[in-house]
PDB file of C-alpha atoms in Angstrom:
ATOM      1  CA  GLY A   3       0.064  -2.036  10.577  1.00 71.00           C
ATOM      2  CA  ALA A   4      -2.284  -3.577   7.478  1.00 81.00           C
ATOM      3  CA  VAL A   5      -1.770  -2.926   4.135  1.00 88.00           C
ATOM      4  CA  VAL A   6      -3.569  -3.428   0.907  1.00 92.00           C
ATOM      5  CA  SER A   7      -1.751  -1.639  -1.885  1.00 95.00           C
ATOM      6  CA  GLN A   8      -4.161  -1.992  -5.611  1.00 96.00           C
ATOM      7  CA  HIS A   9      -2.618  -0.076  -8.589  1.00 97.00           C
ATOM      8  CA  PRO A  10      -4.345   1.358 -10.596  1.00 97.00           C
ATOM      9  CA  SER A  11      -6.184   4.083  -8.891  1.00 96.00           C
ATOM     10  CA  ARG A  12      -7.874   4.823 -12.263  1.00 97.00           C
ATOM     11  CA  VAL A  13      -8.064   3.337 -15.558  1.00 97.00           C
ATOM     12  CA  ILE A  14      -9.829   4.088 -18.997  1.00 98.00           C
ATOM     13  CA  CYS A  15      -9.596   1.737 -21.718  1.00 96.00           C
ATOM     14  CA  LYS A  16     -11.442   0.982 -24.740  1.00 97.00           C
ATOM     15  CA  SER A  17     -14.724  -0.764 -25.289  1.00 98.00           C
ATOM     16  CA  GLY A  18     -13.226  -4.918 -25.811  1.00 97.00           C
ATOM     17  CA  THR A  19      -9.684  -4.642 -24.206  1.00 98.00           C
ATOM     18  CA  SER A  20      -8.302  -6.313 -20.760  1.00 97.00           C
ATOM     19  CA  VAL A  21      -7.961  -4.530 -18.435  1.00 98.00           C
ATOM     20  CA  LYS A  22      -5.745  -5.960 -14.491  1.00 98.00           C
ATOM     21  CA  ILE A  23      -6.507  -4.623 -11.001  1.00 98.00           C
ATOM     22  CA  GLU A  24      -3.951  -6.050  -8.165  1.00 97.00           C
ATOM     23  CA  CYS A  25      -3.829  -5.795  -5.350  1.00 96.00           C
ATOM     24  CA  ARG A  26      -1.437  -7.072  -2.576  1.00 95.00           C
ATOM     25  CA  SER A  27      -0.971  -7.642   1.180  1.00 93.00           C
ATOM     26  CA  LEU A  28       2.049  -5.310   2.216  1.00 92.00           C
ATOM     27  CA  ASP A  29       2.761  -6.491   5.635  1.00 86.00           C
ATOM     28  CA  PHE A  30       0.813  -9.833   6.402  1.00 86.00           C
ATOM     29  CA  GLN A  31      -0.546 -13.040   4.051  1.00 87.00           C
ATOM     30  CA  ALA A  32      -3.861 -12.538   2.866  1.00 87.00           C
ATOM     31  CA  THR A  33      -4.708 -16.105   2.725  1.00 85.00           C
ATOM     32  CA  THR A  34      -8.414 -14.725   1.315  1.00 89.00           C
ATOM     33  CA  MET A  35      -9.348 -11.801  -0.768  1.00 92.00           C
ATOM     34  CA  PHE A  36     -12.601 -10.395  -1.533  1.00 95.00           C
ATOM     35  CA  TRP A  37     -13.197  -8.420  -4.836  1.00 97.00           C
ATOM     36  CA  TYR A  38     -16.263  -6.253  -5.307  1.00 97.00           C
ATOM     37  CA  ARG A  39     -17.518  -3.164  -7.461  1.00 97.00           C
ATOM     38  CA  GLN A  40     -19.631  -0.602  -6.828  1.00 94.00           C
ATOM     39  CA  PHE A  41     -21.489   1.638  -8.985  1.00 91.00           C
ATOM     40  CA  PRO A  42     -21.881   5.181  -8.639  1.00 87.00           C
ATOM     41  CA  LYS A  43     -23.830   6.231  -5.619  1.00 85.00           C
ATOM     42  CA  GLN A  44     -24.517   2.819  -4.949  1.00 90.00           C
ATOM     43  CA  SER A  45     -23.320   0.055  -2.046  1.00 92.00           C
ATOM     44  CA  LEU A  46     -20.430  -2.782  -2.133  1.00 93.00           C
ATOM     45  CA  MET A  47     -21.288  -5.477  -4.085  1.00 95.00           C
ATOM     46  CA  LEU A  48     -19.089  -8.121  -3.320  1.00 95.00           C
ATOM     47  CA  MET A  49     -18.820 -10.122  -6.852  1.00 97.00           C
ATOM     48  CA  ALA A  50     -16.088 -13.166  -5.577  1.00 96.00           C
ATOM     49  CA  THR A  51     -13.626 -14.437  -3.273  1.00 93.00           C
ATOM     50  CA  SER A  52     -10.145 -15.833  -4.313  1.00 91.00           C
ATOM     51  CA  ASN A  53      -7.973 -18.814  -2.015  1.00 88.00           C
ATOM     52  CA  GLU A  54      -4.704 -18.908  -2.723  1.00 86.00           C
ATOM     53  CA  GLY A  55      -3.593 -21.437  -4.828  1.00 84.00           C
ATOM     54  CA  SER A  56      -7.232 -22.381  -5.826  1.00 85.00           C
ATOM     55  CA  LYS A  57      -9.762 -21.808  -8.100  1.00 89.00           C
ATOM     56  CA  ALA A  58     -12.244 -18.052  -7.402  1.00 93.00           C
ATOM     57  CA  THR A  59     -15.512 -18.748  -5.494  1.00 94.00           C
ATOM     58  CA  TYR A  60     -18.000 -15.959  -7.629  1.00 96.00           C
ATOM     59  CA  GLU A  61     -21.007 -14.214  -6.415  1.00 95.00           C
ATOM     60  CA  GLN A  62     -24.108 -15.486  -8.304  1.00 95.00           C
ATOM     61  CA  GLY A  63     -24.982 -13.595 -12.183  1.00 94.00           C
ATOM     62  CA  VAL A  64     -20.963 -12.432 -11.670  1.00 96.00           C
ATOM     63  CA  GLU A  65     -19.524 -13.942 -15.025  1.00 95.00           C
ATOM     64  CA  LYS A  66     -16.242 -15.736 -14.130  1.00 93.00           C
ATOM     65  CA  ASP A  67     -15.028 -15.807 -18.044  1.00 95.00           C
ATOM     66  CA  LYS A  68     -15.159 -11.849 -17.937  1.00 96.00           C
ATOM     67  CA  PHE A  69     -13.864 -10.813 -14.391  1.00 97.00           C
ATOM     68  CA  LEU A  70     -10.605 -13.292 -14.147  1.00 96.00           C
ATOM     69  CA  ILE A  71      -9.545 -13.929 -10.163  1.00 95.00           C
ATOM     70  CA  ASN A  72      -5.884 -15.186  -9.743  1.00 92.00           C
ATOM     71  CA  HIS A  73      -4.580 -15.572  -6.416  1.00 90.00           C
ATOM     72  CA  ALA A  74      -1.188 -16.829  -7.106  1.00 83.00           C
ATOM     73  CA  SER A  75       0.784 -15.513  -3.737  1.00 89.00           C
ATOM     74  CA  LEU A  76      -0.109 -14.848  -0.451  1.00 89.00           C
ATOM     75  CA  THR A  77       0.363 -11.726  -0.527  1.00 92.00           C
ATOM     76  CA  LEU A  78      -0.831 -10.596  -4.527  1.00 93.00           C
ATOM     77  CA  SER A  79      -4.508 -11.219  -6.314  1.00 94.00           C
ATOM     78  CA  THR A  80      -5.544  -9.769  -9.704  1.00 96.00           C
ATOM     79  CA  LEU A  81      -8.520  -9.159 -11.340  1.00 97.00           C
ATOM     80  CA  THR A  82      -8.686  -9.213 -15.045  1.00 97.00           C
ATOM     81  CA  VAL A  83     -12.151  -7.362 -16.368  1.00 98.00           C
ATOM     82  CA  THR A  84     -11.997  -8.923 -19.961  1.00 97.00           C
ATOM     83  CA  SER A  85     -13.489  -7.697 -23.278  1.00 97.00           C
ATOM     84  CA  ALA A  86     -14.691  -4.682 -21.387  1.00 97.00           C
ATOM     85  CA  HIS A  87     -17.440  -2.790 -22.200  1.00 97.00           C
ATOM     86  CA  PRO A  88     -18.987   0.576 -20.946  1.00 96.00           C
ATOM     87  CA  GLU A  89     -21.260  -1.071 -18.146  1.00 96.00           C
ATOM     88  CA  ASP A  90     -18.410  -2.870 -16.168  1.00 96.00           C
ATOM     89  CA  SER A  91     -17.111   1.101 -15.671  1.00 96.00           C
ATOM     90  CA  SER A  92     -16.953   1.035 -11.940  1.00 96.00           C
ATOM     91  CA  PHE A  93     -15.226   1.355  -8.915  1.00 95.00           C
ATOM     92  CA  TYR A  94     -14.021  -2.270  -8.312  1.00 97.00           C
ATOM     93  CA  ILE A  95     -12.283  -2.393  -4.555  1.00 96.00           C
ATOM     94  CA  CYS A  96     -10.425  -5.242  -3.007  1.00 96.00           C
ATOM     95  CA  SER A  97     -10.616  -6.405   0.806  1.00 94.00           C
ATOM     96  CA  ALA A  98      -8.536  -9.178   2.685  1.00 91.00           C
ATOM     97  CA  ARG A  99      -8.712 -10.048   6.381  1.00 82.00           C
ATOM     98  CA  THR A 100      -6.833  -8.790   8.799  1.00 78.00           C
ATOM     99  CA  PRO A 101      -5.363 -11.102  10.948  1.00 72.00           C
ATOM    100  CA  PRO A 102      -5.275 -10.365  15.523  1.00 68.00           C
ATOM    101  CA  GLY A 103      -3.755  -7.682  16.383  1.00 65.00           C
ATOM    102  CA  GLN A 104      -2.364  -6.281  13.564  1.00 59.00           C
ATOM    103  CA  GLY A 105      -3.003  -2.747  12.797  1.00 55.00           C
ATOM    104  CA  ARG A 106      -7.186  -0.961  13.815  1.00 54.00           C
ATOM    105  CA  SER A 107      -8.243  -3.525  10.848  1.00 52.00           C
ATOM    106  CA  GLY A 108      -6.999  -6.621  12.799  1.00 55.00           C
ATOM    107  CA  THR A 109      -9.629  -9.140  13.620  1.00 58.00           C
ATOM    108  CA  GLY A 110     -11.122  -7.255  10.109  1.00 78.00           C
ATOM    109  CA  TYR A 111     -11.019  -6.189   6.835  1.00 88.00           C
ATOM    110  CA  THR A 112      -8.667  -4.239   5.108  1.00 89.00           C
ATOM    111  CA  PHE A 113      -9.626  -2.494   1.984  1.00 92.00           C
ATOM    112  CA  GLY A 114      -7.715  -0.851  -0.827  1.00 93.00           C
ATOM    113  CA  SER A 115      -7.981   2.251  -1.934  1.00 93.00           C
ATOM    114  CA  GLY A 116      -9.844   1.152  -4.865  1.00 94.00           C
ATOM    115  CA  THR A 117      -9.919   1.124  -9.251  1.00 96.00           C
ATOM    116  CA  ARG A 118     -11.733   3.468 -11.323  1.00 96.00           C
ATOM    117  CA  LEU A 119     -12.914   1.681 -14.206  1.00 97.00           C
ATOM    118  CA  THR A 120     -14.273   3.653 -17.275  1.00 97.00           C
ATOM    119  CA  VAL A 121     -14.518   1.737 -20.764  1.00 97.00           C
ATOM    120  CA  VAL A 122     -14.735   4.290 -23.545  1.00 97.00           C
TER     121      VAL A 122
ATOM    122  CA  ALA B  22     -26.906 -16.256   5.379  1.00 79.00           C
ATOM    123  CA  GLN B  23     -26.116 -12.914   6.706  1.00 87.00           C
ATOM    124  CA  SER B  24     -27.297  -9.192   5.675  1.00 92.00           C
ATOM    125  CA  VAL B  25     -27.675  -6.002   6.837  1.00 95.00           C
ATOM    126  CA  THR B  26     -30.392  -3.440   6.698  1.00 96.00           C
ATOM    127  CA  GLN B  27     -29.580   0.321   6.776  1.00 96.00           C
ATOM    128  CA  LEU B  28     -32.930   2.061   7.158  1.00 93.00           C
ATOM    129  CA  GLY B  29     -33.023   5.646   5.406  1.00 92.00           C
ATOM    130  CA  SER B  30     -30.864   6.373   2.611  1.00 94.00           C
ATOM    131  CA  HIS B  31     -30.647   9.631   3.406  1.00 97.00           C
ATOM    132  CA  VAL B  32     -29.809  11.627   6.358  1.00 98.00           C
ATOM    133  CA  SER B  33     -30.202  15.370   7.064  1.00 98.00           C
ATOM    134  CA  VAL B  34     -28.663  17.174  10.132  1.00 98.00           C
ATOM    135  CA  SER B  35     -27.891  20.434  11.209  1.00 98.00           C
ATOM    136  CA  GLU B  36     -24.452  21.134  12.031  1.00 98.00           C
ATOM    137  CA  GLY B  37     -24.228  20.589  16.147  1.00 97.00           C
ATOM    138  CA  ALA B  38     -26.842  17.809  16.205  1.00 98.00           C
ATOM    139  CA  LEU B  39     -27.422  14.805  17.108  1.00 98.00           C
ATOM    140  CA  VAL B  40     -26.496  11.667  14.387  1.00 98.00           C
ATOM    141  CA  LEU B  41     -27.958   8.714  14.470  1.00 98.00           C
ATOM    142  CA  LEU B  42     -27.884   6.072  11.392  1.00 98.00           C
ATOM    143  CA  ARG B  43     -29.160   2.711  11.738  1.00 98.00           C
ATOM    144  CA  CYS B  44     -28.350  -0.367  10.627  1.00 97.00           C
ATOM    145  CA  ASN B  45     -30.255  -3.947  11.692  1.00 97.00           C
ATOM    146  CA  TYR B  46     -28.562  -7.433  10.472  1.00 95.00           C
ATOM    147  CA  SER B  47     -29.970 -10.799  10.126  1.00 93.00           C
ATOM    148  CA  SER B  48     -26.877 -13.296  10.686  1.00 87.00           C
ATOM    149  CA  SER B  49     -26.980 -17.172  11.549  1.00 82.00           C
ATOM    150  CA  VAL B  50     -23.405 -17.144  13.087  1.00 81.00           C
ATOM    151  CA  PRO B  51     -22.103 -14.726  16.336  1.00 82.00           C
ATOM    152  CA  PRO B  52     -21.796 -11.689  14.016  1.00 88.00           C
ATOM    153  CA  TYR B  53     -18.902  -9.090  13.610  1.00 90.00           C
ATOM    154  CA  LEU B  54     -20.481  -5.705  12.912  1.00 93.00           C
ATOM    155  CA  PHE B  55     -18.803  -2.739  10.691  1.00 94.00           C
ATOM    156  CA  TRP B  56     -19.336   0.929  10.063  1.00 96.00           C
ATOM    157  CA  TYR B  57     -16.995   1.960   7.068  1.00 95.00           C
ATOM    158  CA  VAL B  58     -17.368   6.199   6.214  1.00 95.00           C
ATOM    159  CA  GLN B  59     -16.653   6.449   2.359  1.00 93.00           C
ATOM    160  CA  TYR B  60     -16.141  10.086   1.218  1.00 91.00           C
ATOM    161  CA  PRO B  61     -16.506  10.823  -2.463  1.00 85.00           C
ATOM    162  CA  ASN B  62     -14.701   9.316  -4.703  1.00 79.00           C
ATOM    163  CA  GLN B  63     -12.335   7.657  -2.225  1.00 84.00           C
ATOM    164  CA  GLY B  64     -11.524   4.215  -0.649  1.00 86.00           C
ATOM    165  CA  LEU B  65     -13.469   2.774   2.503  1.00 90.00           C
ATOM    166  CA  GLN B  66     -12.609   3.933   6.052  1.00 91.00           C
ATOM    167  CA  LEU B  67     -12.901   1.873   9.140  1.00 91.00           C
ATOM    168  CA  LEU B  68     -15.073   3.745  11.775  1.00 95.00           C
ATOM    169  CA  LEU B  69     -15.264   1.217  14.339  1.00 94.00           C
ATOM    170  CA  LYS B  70     -15.948  -2.578  14.739  1.00 91.00           C
ATOM    171  CA  TYR B  71     -18.319  -5.036  17.050  1.00 91.00           C
ATOM    172  CA  THR B  72     -15.895  -8.168  17.120  1.00 85.00           C
ATOM    173  CA  SER B  73     -18.239  -9.713  20.940  1.00 78.00           C
ATOM    174  CA  ALA B  74     -16.289  -8.052  22.750  1.00 78.00           C
ATOM    175  CA  ALA B  75     -17.796  -5.103  25.206  1.00 86.00           C
ATOM    176  CA  THR B  76     -21.433  -3.869  22.911  1.00 91.00           C
ATOM    177  CA  LEU B  77     -20.579  -0.270  23.266  1.00 95.00           C
ATOM    178  CA  VAL B  78     -17.970   0.253  21.041  1.00 95.00           C
ATOM    179  CA  LYS B  79     -15.884   3.803  20.028  1.00 95.00           C
ATOM    180  CA  GLY B  80     -14.312   4.882  17.320  1.00 95.00           C
ATOM    181  CA  ILE B  81     -13.024   7.845  15.666  1.00 94.00           C
ATOM    182  CA  ASN B  82     -13.978  11.287  14.443  1.00 94.00           C
ATOM    183  CA  GLY B  83     -16.547  10.890  18.031  1.00 97.00           C
ATOM    184  CA  PHE B  84     -18.745   8.199  16.361  1.00 98.00           C
ATOM    185  CA  GLU B  85     -19.834   5.117  18.415  1.00 97.00           C
ATOM    186  CA  ALA B  86     -21.949   1.669  17.843  1.00 97.00           C
ATOM    187  CA  GLU B  87     -24.231   0.332  20.525  1.00 96.00           C
ATOM    188  CA  PHE B  88     -24.407  -4.044  19.792  1.00 95.00           C
ATOM    189  CA  LYS B  89     -28.273  -4.722  21.109  1.00 95.00           C
ATOM    190  CA  LYS B  90     -28.827  -8.785  20.348  1.00 93.00           C
ATOM    191  CA  SER B  91     -32.233  -8.026  21.548  1.00 93.00           C
ATOM    192  CA  GLU B  92     -32.744  -5.694  18.771  1.00 95.00           C
ATOM    193  CA  THR B  93     -30.593  -6.920  15.826  1.00 95.00           C
ATOM    194  CA  SER B  94     -29.565  -3.773  16.006  1.00 96.00           C
ATOM    195  CA  PHE B  95     -26.066  -1.487  15.572  1.00 97.00           C
ATOM    196  CA  HIS B  96     -26.953   2.213  15.122  1.00 98.00           C
ATOM    197  CA  LEU B  97     -24.065   4.329  14.453  1.00 98.00           C
ATOM    198  CA  THR B  98     -24.335   7.737  16.605  1.00 98.00           C
ATOM    199  CA  LYS B  99     -22.272  10.946  17.237  1.00 98.00           C
ATOM    200  CA  PRO B 100     -23.392  13.067  19.609  1.00 98.00           C
ATOM    201  CA  SER B 101     -22.497  16.501  17.617  1.00 98.00           C
ATOM    202  CA  ALA B 102     -23.041  16.718  13.873  1.00 98.00           C
ATOM    203  CA  HIS B 103     -19.859  18.302  12.445  1.00 97.00           C
ATOM    204  CA  MET B 104     -19.994  19.519   8.278  1.00 96.00           C
ATOM    205  CA  SER B 105     -16.853  17.447   7.877  1.00 96.00           C
ATOM    206  CA  ASP B 106     -18.851  14.276   8.642  1.00 97.00           C
ATOM    207  CA  ALA B 107     -20.970  14.530   5.424  1.00 97.00           C
ATOM    208  CA  ALA B 108     -20.163  11.606   3.412  1.00 96.00           C
ATOM    209  CA  GLU B 109     -21.963   7.978   2.746  1.00 96.00           C
ATOM    210  CA  TYR B 110     -22.046   5.941   5.336  1.00 97.00           C
ATOM    211  CA  PHE B 111     -22.185   1.777   5.377  1.00 97.00           C
ATOM    212  CA  CYS B 112     -22.796  -0.859   8.430  1.00 97.00           C
ATOM    213  CA  ALA B 113     -21.150  -4.853   6.978  1.00 95.00           C
ATOM    214  CA  VAL B 114     -21.907  -7.595   8.584  1.00 93.00           C
ATOM    215  CA  SER B 115     -19.295 -10.594   8.293  1.00 88.00           C
ATOM    216  CA  GLY B 116     -19.377 -13.860  10.223  1.00 76.00           C
ATOM    217  CA  ASP B 117     -16.184 -14.951  12.213  1.00 67.00           C
ATOM    218  CA  GLN B 118     -14.551 -17.451  10.060  1.00 71.00           C
ATOM    219  CA  ALA B 119     -11.687 -16.503   7.980  1.00 63.00           C
ATOM    220  CA  GLY B 120     -13.010 -16.516   4.845  1.00 71.00           C
ATOM    221  CA  THR B 121     -16.218 -15.403   5.661  1.00 84.00           C
ATOM    222  CA  ALA B 122     -16.892 -12.265   3.021  1.00 89.00           C
ATOM    223  CA  LEU B 123     -18.000  -8.775   4.366  1.00 92.00           C
ATOM    224  CA  ILE B 124     -21.825  -7.923   3.267  1.00 93.00           C
ATOM    225  CA  PHE B 125     -22.927  -4.450   3.291  1.00 95.00           C
ATOM    226  CA  GLY B 126     -26.149  -2.398   4.035  1.00 96.00           C
ATOM    227  CA  LYS B 127     -26.639   0.347   0.839  1.00 95.00           C
ATOM    228  CA  GLY B 128     -25.589   3.180   3.261  1.00 96.00           C
ATOM    229  CA  THR B 129     -27.111   5.969   4.322  1.00 97.00           C
ATOM    230  CA  THR B 130     -25.663   8.916   2.634  1.00 97.00           C
ATOM    231  CA  LEU B 131     -25.250  11.770   5.558  1.00 97.00           C
ATOM    232  CA  SER B 132     -25.525  15.867   4.585  1.00 97.00           C
ATOM    233  CA  VAL B 133     -25.091  18.354   7.534  1.00 97.00           C
ATOM    234  CA  SER B 134     -26.017  22.399   7.640  1.00 96.00           C
ATOM    235  CA  SER B 135     -24.795  24.702   8.776  1.00 93.00           C
TER     236      SER B 135
END
């Protein structure tokens, strides 16, 4: 069935550096990828929607210059947290709409396993 | 615009008791509705989904949910709770268009006592 591979699963970086998170759809083409952020004991908040070959659409309050999203191919979307600060520490999850008939998530959404970012 | 409201941020039940997690939705288009479970420090696992077919949806691990349009509800139930059901549960809504994102409720923490 549909699988989205997300890497890295955990990353610790120093304040002021940048971190790139990758999400790959392994057995289907993901025209659209959604990026979420989840703070401890909170829900998933949609950050942005990326479409292959075009600029991402950011939700209100999300800094597009800080959270750079690239969706250069139908199977790869990346989120780069630039000039990271401790308040950016969070759990980041990507998701792609699953085509009909693809496993349990057909006509649904497939999620990556998430990236735990800690900025020190 | 779409949204979901999960009533009760924390639900506690005894092992073997009925589990009922409440979710109400708001949607200007025919909704797709989902329930996900998240264990500590893990990603999301799909329990079940409603995509305009049968209104009573059966999912994994004995969970089921019923779509009630008149009540704009999609409550999650399980007849008999197990200790392993203790986790965070999220209700989510999307539209039927391919480019629409899932919008999540705030989540309900389920605790199961022996």
